[in-house]
Coordinates of C-alpha atoms in Angstrom, one line a residue:
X21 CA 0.0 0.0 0.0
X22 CA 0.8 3.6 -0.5
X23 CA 2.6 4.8 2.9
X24 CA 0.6 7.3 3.9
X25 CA -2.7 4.5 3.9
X26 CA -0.5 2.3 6.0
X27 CA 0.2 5.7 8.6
X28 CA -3.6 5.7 8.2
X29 CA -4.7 2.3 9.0
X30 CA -2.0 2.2 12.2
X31 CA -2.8 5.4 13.5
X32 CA -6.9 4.4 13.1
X33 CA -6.5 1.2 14.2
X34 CA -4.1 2.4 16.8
X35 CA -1.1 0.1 16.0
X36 CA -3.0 -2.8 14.9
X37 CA -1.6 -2.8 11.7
X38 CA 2.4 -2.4 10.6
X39 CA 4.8 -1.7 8.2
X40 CA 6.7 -5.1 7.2
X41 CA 8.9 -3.4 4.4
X42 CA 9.3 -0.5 2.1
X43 CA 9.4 -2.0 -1.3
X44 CA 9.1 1.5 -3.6
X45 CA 11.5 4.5 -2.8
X46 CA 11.0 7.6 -5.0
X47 CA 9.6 6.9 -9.0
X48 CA 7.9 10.4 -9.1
X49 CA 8.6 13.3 -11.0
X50 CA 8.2 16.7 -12.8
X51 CA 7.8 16.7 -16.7
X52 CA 7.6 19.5 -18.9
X53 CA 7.7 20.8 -22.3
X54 CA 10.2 23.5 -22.5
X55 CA 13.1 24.5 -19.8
X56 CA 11.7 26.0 -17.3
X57 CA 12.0 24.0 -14.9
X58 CA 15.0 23.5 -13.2
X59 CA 13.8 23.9 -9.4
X60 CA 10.9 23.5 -7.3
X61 CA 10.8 27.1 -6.9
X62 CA 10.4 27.2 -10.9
X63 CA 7.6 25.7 -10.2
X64 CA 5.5 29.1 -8.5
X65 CA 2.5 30.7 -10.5
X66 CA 2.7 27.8 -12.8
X67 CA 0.2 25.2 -13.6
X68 CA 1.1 21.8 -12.9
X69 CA -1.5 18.4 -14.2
X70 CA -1.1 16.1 -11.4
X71 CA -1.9 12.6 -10.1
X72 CA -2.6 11.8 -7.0
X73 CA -4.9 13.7 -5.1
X74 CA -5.4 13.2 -1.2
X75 CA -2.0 10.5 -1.7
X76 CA 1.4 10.5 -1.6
X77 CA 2.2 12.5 -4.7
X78 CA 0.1 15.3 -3.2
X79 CA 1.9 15.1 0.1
X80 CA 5.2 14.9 -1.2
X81 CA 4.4 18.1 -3.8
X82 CA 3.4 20.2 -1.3
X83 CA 6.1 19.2 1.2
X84 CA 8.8 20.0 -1.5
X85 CA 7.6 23.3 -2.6
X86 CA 7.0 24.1 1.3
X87 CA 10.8 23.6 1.4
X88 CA 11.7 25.3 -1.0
X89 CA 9.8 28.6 -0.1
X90 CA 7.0 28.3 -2.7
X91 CA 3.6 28.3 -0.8
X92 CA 1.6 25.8 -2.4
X93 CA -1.4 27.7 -2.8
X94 CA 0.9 29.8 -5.3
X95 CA 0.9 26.7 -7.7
X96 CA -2.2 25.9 -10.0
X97 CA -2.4 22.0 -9.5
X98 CA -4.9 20.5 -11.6
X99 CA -5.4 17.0 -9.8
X100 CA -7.0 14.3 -12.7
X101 CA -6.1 10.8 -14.3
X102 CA -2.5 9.9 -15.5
X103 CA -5.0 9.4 -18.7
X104 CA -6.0 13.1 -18.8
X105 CA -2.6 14.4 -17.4
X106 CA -1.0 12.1 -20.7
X107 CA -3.8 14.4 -22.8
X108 CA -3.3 17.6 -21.4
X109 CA 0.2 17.2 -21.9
X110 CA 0.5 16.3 -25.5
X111 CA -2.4 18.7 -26.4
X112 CA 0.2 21.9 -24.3
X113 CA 3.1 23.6 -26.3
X114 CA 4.3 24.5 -22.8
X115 CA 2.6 22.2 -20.1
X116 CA 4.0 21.3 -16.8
X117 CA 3.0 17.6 -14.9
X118 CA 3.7 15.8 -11.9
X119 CA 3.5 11.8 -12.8
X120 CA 4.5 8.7 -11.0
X121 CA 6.4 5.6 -12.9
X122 CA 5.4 4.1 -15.2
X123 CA 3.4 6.8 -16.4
X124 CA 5.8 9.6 -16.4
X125 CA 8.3 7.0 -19.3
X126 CA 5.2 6.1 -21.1
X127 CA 4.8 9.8 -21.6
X128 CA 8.2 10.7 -22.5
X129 CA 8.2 7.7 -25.1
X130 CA 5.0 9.0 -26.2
X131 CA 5.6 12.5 -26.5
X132 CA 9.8 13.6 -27.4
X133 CA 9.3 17.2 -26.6
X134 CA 8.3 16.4 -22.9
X135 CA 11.5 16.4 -20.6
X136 CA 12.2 15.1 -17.2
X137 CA 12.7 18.4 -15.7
X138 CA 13.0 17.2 -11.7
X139 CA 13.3 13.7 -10.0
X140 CA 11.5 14.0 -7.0
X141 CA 13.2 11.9 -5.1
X142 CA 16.4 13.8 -5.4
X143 CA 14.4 17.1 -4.7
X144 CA 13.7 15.0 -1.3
X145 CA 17.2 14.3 -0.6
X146 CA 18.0 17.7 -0.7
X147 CA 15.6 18.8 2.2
X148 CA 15.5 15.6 3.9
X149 CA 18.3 13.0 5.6
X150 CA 15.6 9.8 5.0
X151 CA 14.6 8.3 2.1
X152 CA 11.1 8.9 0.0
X153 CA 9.7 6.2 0.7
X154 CA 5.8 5.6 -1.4
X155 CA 5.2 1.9 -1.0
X156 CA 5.2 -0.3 1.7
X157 CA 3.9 -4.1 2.7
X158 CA 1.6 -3.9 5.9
X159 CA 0.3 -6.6 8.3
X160 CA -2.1 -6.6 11.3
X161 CA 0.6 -6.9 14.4
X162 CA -1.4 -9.8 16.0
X163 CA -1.0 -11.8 13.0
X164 CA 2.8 -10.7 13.1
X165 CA 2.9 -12.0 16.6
X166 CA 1.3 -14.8 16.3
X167 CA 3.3 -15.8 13.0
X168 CA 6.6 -14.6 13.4
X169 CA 8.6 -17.6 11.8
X170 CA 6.0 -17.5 8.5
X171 CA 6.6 -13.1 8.7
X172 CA 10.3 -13.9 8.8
X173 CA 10.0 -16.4 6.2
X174 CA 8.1 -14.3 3.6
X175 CA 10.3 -11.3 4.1
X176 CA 13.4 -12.9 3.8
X177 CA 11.5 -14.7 0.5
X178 CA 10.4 -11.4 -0.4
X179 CA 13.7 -9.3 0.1
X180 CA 15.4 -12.2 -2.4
X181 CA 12.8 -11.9 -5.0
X182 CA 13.0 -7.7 -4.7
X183 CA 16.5 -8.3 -4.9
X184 CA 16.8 -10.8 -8.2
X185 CA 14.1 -8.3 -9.6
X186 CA 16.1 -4.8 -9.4
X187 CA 19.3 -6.4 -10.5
X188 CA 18.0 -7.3 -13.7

C-alpha cells in the first residue's frame, strides 16, 4: 500500500496494523515541455497536471515546494487521471506535470518534446536526511505476533525476490 494509507490504518487502528517493508522509494517526477524547470521554486504561479490527489504524490508536492519557499497555494495543480494528465500534456506547447512511474516513461516515449525536468526523489534528498519512501507491505501486528517464523519467512523470500528483480 501507499505509505501514507499504512500511517492511516495504524494510526486508526491504533497500532494494529504495521509496516513489514518498504518495497518503492521515490519513482515520481516533474515533466515538462520547455526549460523551465530547473527547481521546485520554478515551479510558482505555474500550472502543474497532477496525479494523486489526497495521496502521496500530493503530500510529497506540497512538502517540496514548502521547502523550497513556494507556498503551495501559489501553484495551480490540476489533480486528474494519469489518462488526462498524458492528454493535457500532448495537447500543451508548454505544459507542466507531476506523474509517477510508469506513467511519467510512457509519456516521454510517447511525446519527445516532454522532458524530465525534476526527479522528485532527489528534490527530497535535498531537504531531507531519510529516504522517499511511497510503498510499503503492511500486516495486522497480531497476525505478526502470532506468526513470526512464516513473517520472517516471507520477508526474507520477499527481500530475495525484490533483490533478483532490481538487479536485472
Amino acid at each position: 500500500v501507499a505509505t501514507n494509507v499504512a500511517a492511516s490504518l495504524s494510526a486508526k487502528s491504533e497500532g494494529a496494523v504495521q509496516v513489514l517493508a518498504v518495497n518503492t522509494l521515490g519513482g515520481l517526477y516533474i515533466l515538462e515541455k520547455g526549460d523551465s524547470v530547473q527547481s521546485m521554486a520554478d515551479l510558482a504561479g505555474k500550472t502543474v497536471y497532477a496525479t494523486g490527489q489526497g495521496a502521496n504524490p500530493e503530500f510529497v508536492l506540497n512538502h517540496l515546494l514548502t521547502e523550497n519557499g513556494v507556498d503551495p497555494a501559489g501553484v495551480d495543480v490540476q489533480w486528474m487521471t494519469a489518462q488526462e494528465v498524458t492528454a493535457k500534456m500532448a495537447s500543451s506547447e508548454d505544459g507542466v506535470c507531476m506523474l509517477p512511474v510508469p506513467a511519467a516513461t510512457a509519456l516521454m516515449l510517447h511525446d519527445s518534446g516532454v522532458r524530465q525536468a525534476l526527479s522528485l526523489t532527489e528534490e527530497w534528498s535535498k531537504v531531507s536526511s531519510g529516504q522517499l519512501a511511497m510503498g510499503c507491505i503492511v500486516a495486522r501486528t497480531d497476525y505478526i505476533e502470532e506468526n513470526p517464523q512464516g513473517v520472517e519467512h516471507f520477508l526474507t523470500a520477499y527481500q530475495a525476490v525484490s533483490y533478483t528483480h532490481l538487479t536485472l
